[in-house]
Short mmCIF file of C-alpha atoms in Angstrom, two decimals:
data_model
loop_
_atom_site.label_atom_id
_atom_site.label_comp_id
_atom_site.label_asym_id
_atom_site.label_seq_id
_atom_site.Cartn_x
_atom_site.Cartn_y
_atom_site.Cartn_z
CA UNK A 188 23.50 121.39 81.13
CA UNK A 189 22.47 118.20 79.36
CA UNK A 190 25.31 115.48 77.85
CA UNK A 191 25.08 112.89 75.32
CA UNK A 192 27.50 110.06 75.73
CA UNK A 193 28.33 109.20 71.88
CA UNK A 194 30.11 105.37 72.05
CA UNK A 195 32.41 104.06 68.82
CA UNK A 196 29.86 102.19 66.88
CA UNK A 197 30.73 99.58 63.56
CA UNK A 198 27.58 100.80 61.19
CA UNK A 199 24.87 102.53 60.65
CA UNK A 200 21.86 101.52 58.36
CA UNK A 201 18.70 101.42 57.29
CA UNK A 202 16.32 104.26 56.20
CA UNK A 203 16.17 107.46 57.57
CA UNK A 204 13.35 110.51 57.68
CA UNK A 205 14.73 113.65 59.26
CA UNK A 206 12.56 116.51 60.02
CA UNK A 207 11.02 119.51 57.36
CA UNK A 208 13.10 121.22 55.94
CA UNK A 209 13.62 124.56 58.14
CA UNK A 210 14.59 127.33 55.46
CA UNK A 211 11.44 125.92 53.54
CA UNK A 212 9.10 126.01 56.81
CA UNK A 213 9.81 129.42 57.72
CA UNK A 214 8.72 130.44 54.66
CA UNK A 215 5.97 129.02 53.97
CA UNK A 216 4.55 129.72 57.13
CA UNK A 217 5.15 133.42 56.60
CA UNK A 218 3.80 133.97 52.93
CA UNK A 219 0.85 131.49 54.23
CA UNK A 220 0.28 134.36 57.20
CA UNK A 221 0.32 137.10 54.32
CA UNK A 222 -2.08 135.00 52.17
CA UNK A 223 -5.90 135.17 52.33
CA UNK A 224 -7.38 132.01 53.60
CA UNK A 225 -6.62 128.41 54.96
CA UNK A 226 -3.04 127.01 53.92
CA UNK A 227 -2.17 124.02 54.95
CA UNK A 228 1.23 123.36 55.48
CA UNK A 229 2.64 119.21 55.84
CA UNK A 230 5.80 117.95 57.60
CA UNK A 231 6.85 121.26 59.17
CA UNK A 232 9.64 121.43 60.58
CA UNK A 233 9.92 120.30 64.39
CA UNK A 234 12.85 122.27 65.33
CA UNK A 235 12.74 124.90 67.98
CA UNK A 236 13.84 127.74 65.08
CA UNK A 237 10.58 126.97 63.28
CA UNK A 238 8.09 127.24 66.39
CA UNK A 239 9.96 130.71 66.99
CA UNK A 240 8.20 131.51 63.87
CA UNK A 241 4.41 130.42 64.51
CA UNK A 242 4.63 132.13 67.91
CA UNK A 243 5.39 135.41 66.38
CA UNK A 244 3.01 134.65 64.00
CA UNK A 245 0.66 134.21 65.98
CA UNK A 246 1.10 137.37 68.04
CA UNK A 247 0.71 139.46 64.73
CA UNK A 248 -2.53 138.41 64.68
CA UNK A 249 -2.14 134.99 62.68
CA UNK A 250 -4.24 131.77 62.88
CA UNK A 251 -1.66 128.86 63.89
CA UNK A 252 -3.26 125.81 64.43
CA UNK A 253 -0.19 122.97 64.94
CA UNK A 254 -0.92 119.11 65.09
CA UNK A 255 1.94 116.04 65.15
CA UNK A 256 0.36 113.32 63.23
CA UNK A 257 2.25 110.01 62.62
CA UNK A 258 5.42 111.61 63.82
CA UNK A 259 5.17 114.56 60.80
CA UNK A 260 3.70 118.09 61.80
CA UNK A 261 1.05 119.64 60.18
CA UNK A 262 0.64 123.11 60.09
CA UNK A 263 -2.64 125.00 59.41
CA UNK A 264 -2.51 129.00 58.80
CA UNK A 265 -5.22 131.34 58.51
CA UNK A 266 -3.65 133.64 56.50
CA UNK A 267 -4.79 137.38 57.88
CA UNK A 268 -4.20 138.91 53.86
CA UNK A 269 -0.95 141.38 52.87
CA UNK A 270 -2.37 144.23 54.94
CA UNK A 271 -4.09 142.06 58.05
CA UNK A 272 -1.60 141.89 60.68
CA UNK A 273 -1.92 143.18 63.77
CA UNK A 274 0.48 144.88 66.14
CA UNK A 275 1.93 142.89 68.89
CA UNK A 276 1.46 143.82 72.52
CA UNK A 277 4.65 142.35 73.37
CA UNK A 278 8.00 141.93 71.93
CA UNK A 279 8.40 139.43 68.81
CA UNK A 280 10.34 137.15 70.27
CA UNK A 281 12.53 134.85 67.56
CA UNK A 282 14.45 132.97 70.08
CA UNK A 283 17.49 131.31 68.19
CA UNK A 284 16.29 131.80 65.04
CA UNK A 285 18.07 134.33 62.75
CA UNK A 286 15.70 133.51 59.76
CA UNK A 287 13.20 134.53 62.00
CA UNK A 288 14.26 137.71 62.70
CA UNK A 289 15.66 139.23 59.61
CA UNK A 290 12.62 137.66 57.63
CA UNK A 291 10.39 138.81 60.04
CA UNK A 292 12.11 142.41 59.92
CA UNK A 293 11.42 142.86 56.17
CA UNK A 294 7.80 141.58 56.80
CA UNK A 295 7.01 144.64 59.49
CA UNK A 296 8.92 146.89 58.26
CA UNK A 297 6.45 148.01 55.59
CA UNK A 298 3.71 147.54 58.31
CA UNK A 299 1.23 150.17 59.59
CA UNK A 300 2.38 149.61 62.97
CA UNK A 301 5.04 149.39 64.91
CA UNK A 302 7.34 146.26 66.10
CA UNK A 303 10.11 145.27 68.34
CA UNK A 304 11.73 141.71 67.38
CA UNK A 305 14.04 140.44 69.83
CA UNK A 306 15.66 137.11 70.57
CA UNK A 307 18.04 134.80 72.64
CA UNK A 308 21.64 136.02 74.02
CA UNK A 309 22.73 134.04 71.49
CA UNK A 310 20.45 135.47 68.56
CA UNK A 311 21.33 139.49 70.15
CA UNK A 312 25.03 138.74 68.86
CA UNK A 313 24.34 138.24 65.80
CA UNK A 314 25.04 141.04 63.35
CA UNK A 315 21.80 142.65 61.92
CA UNK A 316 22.61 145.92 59.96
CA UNK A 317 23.62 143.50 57.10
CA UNK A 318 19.44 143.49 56.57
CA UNK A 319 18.68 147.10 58.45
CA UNK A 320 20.78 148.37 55.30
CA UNK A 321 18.57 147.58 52.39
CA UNK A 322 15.35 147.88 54.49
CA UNK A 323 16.23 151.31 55.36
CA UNK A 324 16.83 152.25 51.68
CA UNK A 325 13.02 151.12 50.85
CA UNK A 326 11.75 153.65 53.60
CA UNK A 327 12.12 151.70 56.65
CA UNK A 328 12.61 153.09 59.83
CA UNK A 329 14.83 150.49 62.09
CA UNK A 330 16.60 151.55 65.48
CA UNK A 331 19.21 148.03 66.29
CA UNK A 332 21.40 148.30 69.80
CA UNK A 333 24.41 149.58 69.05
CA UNK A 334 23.25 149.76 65.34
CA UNK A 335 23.88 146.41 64.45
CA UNK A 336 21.78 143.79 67.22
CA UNK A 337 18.35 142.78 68.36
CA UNK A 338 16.78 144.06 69.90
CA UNK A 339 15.10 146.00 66.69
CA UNK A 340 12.42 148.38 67.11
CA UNK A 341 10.81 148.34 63.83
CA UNK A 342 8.55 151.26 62.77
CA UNK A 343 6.50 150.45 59.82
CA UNK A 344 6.09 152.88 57.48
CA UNK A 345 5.48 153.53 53.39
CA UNK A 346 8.10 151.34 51.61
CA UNK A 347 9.49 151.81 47.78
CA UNK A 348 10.76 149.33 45.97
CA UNK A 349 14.44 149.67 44.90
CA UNK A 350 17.46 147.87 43.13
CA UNK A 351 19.92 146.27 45.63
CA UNK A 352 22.94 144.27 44.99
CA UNK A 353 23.75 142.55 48.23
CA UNK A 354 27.64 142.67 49.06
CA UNK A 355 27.53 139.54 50.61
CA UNK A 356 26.03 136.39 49.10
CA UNK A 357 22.97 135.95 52.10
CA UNK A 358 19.88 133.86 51.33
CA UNK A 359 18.38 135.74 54.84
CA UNK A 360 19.06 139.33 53.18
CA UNK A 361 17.70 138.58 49.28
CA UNK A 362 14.79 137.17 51.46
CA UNK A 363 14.02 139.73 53.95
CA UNK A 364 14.34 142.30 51.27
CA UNK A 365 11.92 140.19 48.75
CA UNK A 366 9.11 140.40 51.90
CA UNK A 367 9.68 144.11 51.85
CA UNK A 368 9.05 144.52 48.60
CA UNK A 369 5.77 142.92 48.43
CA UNK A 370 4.57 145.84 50.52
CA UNK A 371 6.21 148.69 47.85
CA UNK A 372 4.80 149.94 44.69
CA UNK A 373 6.42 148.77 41.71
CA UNK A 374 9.30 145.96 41.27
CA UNK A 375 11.87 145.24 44.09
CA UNK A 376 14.95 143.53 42.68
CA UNK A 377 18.14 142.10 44.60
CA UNK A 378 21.16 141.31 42.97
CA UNK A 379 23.29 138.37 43.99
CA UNK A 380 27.67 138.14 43.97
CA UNK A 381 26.79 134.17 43.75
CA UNK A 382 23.36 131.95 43.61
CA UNK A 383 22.01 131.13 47.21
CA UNK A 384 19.28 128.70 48.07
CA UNK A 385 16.22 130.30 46.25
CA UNK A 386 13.38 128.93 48.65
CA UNK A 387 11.77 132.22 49.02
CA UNK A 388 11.66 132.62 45.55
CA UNK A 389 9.50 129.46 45.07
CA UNK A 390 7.31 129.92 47.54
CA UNK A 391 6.46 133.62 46.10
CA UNK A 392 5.58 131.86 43.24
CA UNK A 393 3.49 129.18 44.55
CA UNK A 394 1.58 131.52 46.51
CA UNK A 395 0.84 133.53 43.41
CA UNK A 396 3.70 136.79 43.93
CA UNK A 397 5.01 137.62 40.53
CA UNK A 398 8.43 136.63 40.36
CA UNK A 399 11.15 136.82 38.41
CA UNK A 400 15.00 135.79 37.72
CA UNK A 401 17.56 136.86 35.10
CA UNK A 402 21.06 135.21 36.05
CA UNK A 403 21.95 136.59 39.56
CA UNK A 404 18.89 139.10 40.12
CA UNK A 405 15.47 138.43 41.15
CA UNK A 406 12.49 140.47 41.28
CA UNK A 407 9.23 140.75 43.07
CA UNK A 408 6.55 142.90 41.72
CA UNK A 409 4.99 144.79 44.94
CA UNK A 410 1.22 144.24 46.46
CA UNK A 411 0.53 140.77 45.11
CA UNK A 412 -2.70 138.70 46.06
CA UNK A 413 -1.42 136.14 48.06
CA UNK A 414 -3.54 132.73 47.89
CA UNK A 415 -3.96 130.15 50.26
CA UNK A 416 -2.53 126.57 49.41
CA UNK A 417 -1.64 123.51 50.58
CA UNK A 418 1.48 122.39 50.60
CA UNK A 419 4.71 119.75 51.72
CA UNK A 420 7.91 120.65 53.28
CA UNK A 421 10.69 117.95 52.28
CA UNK A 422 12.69 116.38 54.25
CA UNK A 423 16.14 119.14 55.68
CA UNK A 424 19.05 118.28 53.51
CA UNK A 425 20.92 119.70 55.71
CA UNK A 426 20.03 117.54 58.46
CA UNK A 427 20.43 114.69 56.40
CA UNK A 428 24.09 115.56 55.78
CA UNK A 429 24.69 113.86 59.37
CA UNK A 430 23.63 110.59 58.63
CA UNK A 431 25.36 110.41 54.73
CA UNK A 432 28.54 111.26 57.01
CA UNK A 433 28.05 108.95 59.49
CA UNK A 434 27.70 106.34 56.85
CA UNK A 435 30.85 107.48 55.10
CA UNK A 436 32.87 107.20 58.20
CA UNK A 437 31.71 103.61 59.04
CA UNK A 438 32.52 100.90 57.23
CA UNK A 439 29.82 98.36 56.24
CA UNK A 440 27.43 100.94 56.89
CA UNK A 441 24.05 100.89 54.02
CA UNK A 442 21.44 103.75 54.72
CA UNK A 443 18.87 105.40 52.79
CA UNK A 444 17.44 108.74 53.64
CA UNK A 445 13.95 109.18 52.42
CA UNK A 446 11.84 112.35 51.12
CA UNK A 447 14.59 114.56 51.37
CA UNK A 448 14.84 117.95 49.86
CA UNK A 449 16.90 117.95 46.54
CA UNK A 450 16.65 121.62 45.38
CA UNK A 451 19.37 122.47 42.82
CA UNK A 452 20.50 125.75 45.03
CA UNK A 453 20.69 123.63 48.36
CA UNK A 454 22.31 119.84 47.20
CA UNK A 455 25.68 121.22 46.00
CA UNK A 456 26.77 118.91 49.20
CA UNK A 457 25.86 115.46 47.18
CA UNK A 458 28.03 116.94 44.49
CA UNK A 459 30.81 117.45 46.81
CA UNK A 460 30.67 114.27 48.56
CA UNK A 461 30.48 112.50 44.93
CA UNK A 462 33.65 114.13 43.85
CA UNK A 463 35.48 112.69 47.13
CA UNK A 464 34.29 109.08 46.06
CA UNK A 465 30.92 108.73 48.42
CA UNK A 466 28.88 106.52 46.74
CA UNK A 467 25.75 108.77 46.41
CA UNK A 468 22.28 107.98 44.63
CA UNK A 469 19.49 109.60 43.94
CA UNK A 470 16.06 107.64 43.86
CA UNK A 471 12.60 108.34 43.33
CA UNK A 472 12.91 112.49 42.31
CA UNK A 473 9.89 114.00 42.31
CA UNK A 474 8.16 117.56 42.48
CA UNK A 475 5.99 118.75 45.46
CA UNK A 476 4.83 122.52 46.18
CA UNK A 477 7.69 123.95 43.96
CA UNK A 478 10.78 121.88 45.22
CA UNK A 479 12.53 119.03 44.15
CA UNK A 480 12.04 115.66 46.69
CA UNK A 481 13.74 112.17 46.51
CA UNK A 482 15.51 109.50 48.89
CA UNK A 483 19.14 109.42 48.67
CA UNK A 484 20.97 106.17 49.50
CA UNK A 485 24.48 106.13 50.55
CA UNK A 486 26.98 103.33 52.06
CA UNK A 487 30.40 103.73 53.44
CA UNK A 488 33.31 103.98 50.94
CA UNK A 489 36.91 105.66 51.35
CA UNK A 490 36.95 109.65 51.01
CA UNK A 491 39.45 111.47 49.33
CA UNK A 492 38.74 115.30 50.64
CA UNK A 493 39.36 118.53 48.88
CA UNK A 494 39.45 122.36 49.31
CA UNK A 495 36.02 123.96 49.74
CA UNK A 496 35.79 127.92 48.71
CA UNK A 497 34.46 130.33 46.21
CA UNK A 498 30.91 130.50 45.39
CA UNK A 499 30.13 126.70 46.67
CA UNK A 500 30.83 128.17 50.11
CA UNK A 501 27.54 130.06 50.17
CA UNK A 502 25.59 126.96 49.08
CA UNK A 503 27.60 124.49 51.84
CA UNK A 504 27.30 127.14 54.35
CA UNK A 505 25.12 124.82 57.00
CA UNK A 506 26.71 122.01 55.88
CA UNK A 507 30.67 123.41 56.38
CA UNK A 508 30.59 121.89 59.85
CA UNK A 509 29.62 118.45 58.95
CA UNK A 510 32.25 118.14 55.82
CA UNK A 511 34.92 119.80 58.46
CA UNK A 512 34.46 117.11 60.68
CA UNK A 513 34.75 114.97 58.03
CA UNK A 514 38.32 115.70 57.11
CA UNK A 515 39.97 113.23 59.70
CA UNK A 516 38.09 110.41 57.93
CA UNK A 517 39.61 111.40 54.23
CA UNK A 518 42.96 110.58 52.75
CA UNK A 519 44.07 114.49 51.86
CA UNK A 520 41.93 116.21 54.82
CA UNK A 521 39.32 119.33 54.03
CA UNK A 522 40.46 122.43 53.45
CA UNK A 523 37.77 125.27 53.59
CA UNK A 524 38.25 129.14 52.45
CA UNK A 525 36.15 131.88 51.83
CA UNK A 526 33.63 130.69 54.94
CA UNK A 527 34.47 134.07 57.11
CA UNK A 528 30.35 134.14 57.43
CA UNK A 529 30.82 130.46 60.07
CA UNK A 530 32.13 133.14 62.23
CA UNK A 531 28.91 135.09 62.90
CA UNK A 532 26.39 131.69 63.17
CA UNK A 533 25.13 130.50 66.47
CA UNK A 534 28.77 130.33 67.84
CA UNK A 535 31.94 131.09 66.09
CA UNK A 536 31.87 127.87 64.22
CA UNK A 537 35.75 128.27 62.91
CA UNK A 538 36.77 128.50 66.30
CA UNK A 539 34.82 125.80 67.72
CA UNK A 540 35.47 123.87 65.17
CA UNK A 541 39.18 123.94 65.31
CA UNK A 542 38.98 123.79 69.48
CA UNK A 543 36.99 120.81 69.32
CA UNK A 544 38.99 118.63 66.78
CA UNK A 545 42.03 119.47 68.44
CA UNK A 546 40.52 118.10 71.17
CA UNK A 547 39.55 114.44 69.18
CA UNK A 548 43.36 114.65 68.65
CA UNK A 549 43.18 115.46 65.18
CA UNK A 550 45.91 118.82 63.20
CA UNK A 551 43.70 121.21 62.52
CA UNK A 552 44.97 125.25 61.16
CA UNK A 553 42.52 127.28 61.72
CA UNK A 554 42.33 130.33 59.46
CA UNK A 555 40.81 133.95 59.53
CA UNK A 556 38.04 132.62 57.27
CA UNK A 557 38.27 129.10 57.22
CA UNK A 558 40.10 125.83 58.15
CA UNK A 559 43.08 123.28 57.55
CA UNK A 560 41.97 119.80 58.60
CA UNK A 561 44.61 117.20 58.65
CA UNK A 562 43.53 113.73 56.91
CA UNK A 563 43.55 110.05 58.11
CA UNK A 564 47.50 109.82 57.88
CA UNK A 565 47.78 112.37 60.95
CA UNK A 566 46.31 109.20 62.83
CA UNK A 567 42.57 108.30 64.17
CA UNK A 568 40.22 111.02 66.25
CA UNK A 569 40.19 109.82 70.30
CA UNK A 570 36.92 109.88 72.29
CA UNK A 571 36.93 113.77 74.04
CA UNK A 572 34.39 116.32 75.69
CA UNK A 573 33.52 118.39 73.29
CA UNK A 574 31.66 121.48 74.22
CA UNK A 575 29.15 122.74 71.54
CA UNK A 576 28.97 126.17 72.91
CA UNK A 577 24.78 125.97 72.73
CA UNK A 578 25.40 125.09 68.70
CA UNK A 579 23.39 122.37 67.17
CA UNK A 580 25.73 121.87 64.46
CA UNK A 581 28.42 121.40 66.32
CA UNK A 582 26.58 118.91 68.68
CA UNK A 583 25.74 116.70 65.48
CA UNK A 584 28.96 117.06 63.47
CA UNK A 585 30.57 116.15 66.52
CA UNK A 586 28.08 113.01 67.81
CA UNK A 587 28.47 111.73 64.20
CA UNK A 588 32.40 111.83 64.22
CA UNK A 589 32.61 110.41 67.63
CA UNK A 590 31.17 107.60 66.17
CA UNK A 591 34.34 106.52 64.27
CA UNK A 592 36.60 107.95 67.54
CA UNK A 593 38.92 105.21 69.95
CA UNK A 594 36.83 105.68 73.03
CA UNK A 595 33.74 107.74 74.10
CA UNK A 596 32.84 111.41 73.65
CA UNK A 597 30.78 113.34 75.38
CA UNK A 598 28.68 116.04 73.87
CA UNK A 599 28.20 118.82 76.34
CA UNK A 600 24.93 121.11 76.49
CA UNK A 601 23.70 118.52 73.80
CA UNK A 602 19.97 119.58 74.41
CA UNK A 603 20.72 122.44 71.73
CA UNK A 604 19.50 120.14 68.41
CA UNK A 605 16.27 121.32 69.53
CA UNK A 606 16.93 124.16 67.41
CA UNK A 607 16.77 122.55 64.26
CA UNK A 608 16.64 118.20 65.10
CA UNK A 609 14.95 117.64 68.67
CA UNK A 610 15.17 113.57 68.41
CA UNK A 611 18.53 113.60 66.21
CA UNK A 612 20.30 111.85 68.93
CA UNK A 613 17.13 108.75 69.25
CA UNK A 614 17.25 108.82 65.30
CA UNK A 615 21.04 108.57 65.63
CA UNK A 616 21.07 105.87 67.82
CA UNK A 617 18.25 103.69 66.08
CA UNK A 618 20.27 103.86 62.55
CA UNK A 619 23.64 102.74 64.61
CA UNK A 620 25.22 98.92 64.83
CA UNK A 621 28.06 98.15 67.56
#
């Protein structure tokens, strides 16, 4: 199992470039494998989740051609057309990645073939009948173990398009049900309980699906022409959330991270992070392939925490670890509610969280759908072990509030930011004065 050594550290600065955004990889790299011709796709994402993708890709039949150049990926597709996949001799395999699967899922289910998508230990705990449901109304025919994990044997067959109202605000569900739909006759529509990212929703449109939105429903209209494009993946927001923390905890700390992903559904975190008193800017917006990109500067400045619940939840939901693990560091401590969904990520992120702050030394409730974090009064974190349980969030919320800790921590089973950051800890330690 590997370990990271994370030492106390007086600053971090300079300018930043985290990896492609993985929400907007995985999707692109889908609709670019249901699209007729050569797309090709800039800055994809590096992470672990995102190869999952090409490789099953790739089995179906898909063109995947994958260079690094000048430390960015590029991507080229050769998109097989809405009704050019092949079946898979093997099992899809999705390792990690949930997007993967329950994307992939409403992609084969209206297939003329049949599919089995399986995953990691980790990934074959996950609940899955959340996005058999839907699929199932539309004609699929889905058999889950136990009727809720991967494996899934998926046997495609006719779909119709239908109304759906999701009962639980999922981006991965309103997406895998949007895929299906471009397979039925007639308009597929999913109703949201609150706005979630909406990534699949541009793409569609930039790769010519009809689209459209009326407050909390969107629509697809089925059997589209898909056309090949080029296009950019900014920079993971969410994996930029690390380093604005880091230089929020530090004092004297100055960084700026650049080309960064700025879409309205996914940067409700800036807003939060403003309202505590983080010195946030903006620079340099701009559009690229649908979604909004900019550099966002940040230096260190005193935090004065909050309560997180309600419909902001399902926009902070990968970025609830970092702003937990932030709470020490404020002068009221975090509070988050409504998050019951942590509980069902990679690992039980409530639990870990709590286990692994109490272990920093800081007061920490932990409740049956969120958490109590004590603030700076309840007295400074301490250097601990802190065991990620095979979670990359966990391993970087916890490297980057280490970093303001008495003492060392050490980050067990650290090699598990592959999933979404392989070099975060090289990046880390490049951006990081002691």
């Amino acid at each position: 199992m590997a370990k990271e050594t994370i030492k106390p550290a007086r600053s971090v600065s300079g300018v930043v470039e985290v990896p492609g955004d993985k929400s907007i990889s995985h999707r692109y790299a889908i609709l670019a494998a249901l699209a007729r011709g050569r797309s090709e796709i800039s800055r994809y994402s590096a992470a672990a989740d995102c190869r999952s993708t090409l490789d099953c890709l790739e089995r179906l039949g898909v063109g995947v051609d994958k260079n690094g150049r000048d430390g960015a990926t590029q991507v080229v597709i050769t998109g097989a057309g809405i009704d050019g996949l092949r079946a898979s001799r093997r099992p899809l395999d999705a390792g990690n990645s949930g997007t993967t699967m329950r994307l992939l899922a409403g992609v084969l289910a209206g297939q003329h073939f049949d599919s089995m998508l399986t995953g990691d230990s980790s990934l074959r705990r996950r609940p899955m009948r959340r996005v058999i449901e839907p699929l199932e109304r539309m004609g699929a025919r889905i058999e889950a173990h136990e009727a809720n994990f991967a494996p899934l044997e998926i046997r495609g067959s006719p779909l119709q398009s239908i109304q759906y109202t999701l009962p639980v605000a999922s981006a991965q569900v309103k997406s895998a049900v949007l895929l299906a739909g471009l397979f039925a006759d007639g308009e597929t529509s999913v109703e949201e309980p609150v706005a979630t990212r909406d990534h699949t929703e541009v793409a569609l449109r930039e790769f010519g699906a009809d689209v459209r939105r009326v407050g909390h429903v969107v629509a697809v209209s089925g059997r589209p022409r898909l056309e090949a494009r080029a296009a950019v993946v900014p920079g993971d927001l969410s994996s930029a959330v690390f380093f604005l923390a880091a230089a929020l905890i530090l004092p004297g700390s100055n960084l700026v991270i650049h080309n960064v992903g700025l879409n309205p559904t996914r940067s409700g975190v800036l807003d939060v992070l403003g309202g505590w008193g983080a010195p946030v800017k903006v620079l340099a917006l701009r559009g690229e392939s649908g979604e909004l990109i900019g550099d966002v500067s940040i230096r260190h400045a005193e935090l004065s925490g909050g309560t997180l619940s309600g419909e902001l939840v399902a926009q902070l939901i990968d970025e609830l670890p970092m702003l937990a693990a932030l709470g020490p560091y404020t002068e009221q401590g975090v509070e988050i509610r409504d998050a019951a969904e942590l509980r069902v990520k990679e690992s039980d992120r409530i639990a870990v969280l709590a286990e692994n702050l109490l272990r920093m030394g800081a007061q920490v409730e932990e409740l049956r759908d969120g958490l109590r974090i004590e603030g700076r009064a309840a007295g400074r974190l301490r250097g601990a072990e802190i065991d990620a349980r095979g979670d990359h969030r966990m391993a970087m919320a916890f490297a980057v509030a280490a970093l303001g800790a008495i003492g060392s921590s050490v980050i067990r089973d650290s090699d598990c930011v592959g999933i979404s950051y392989p070099d975060f800890f090289e990046v880390l330690e490049r951006a990081t004065e002691r």
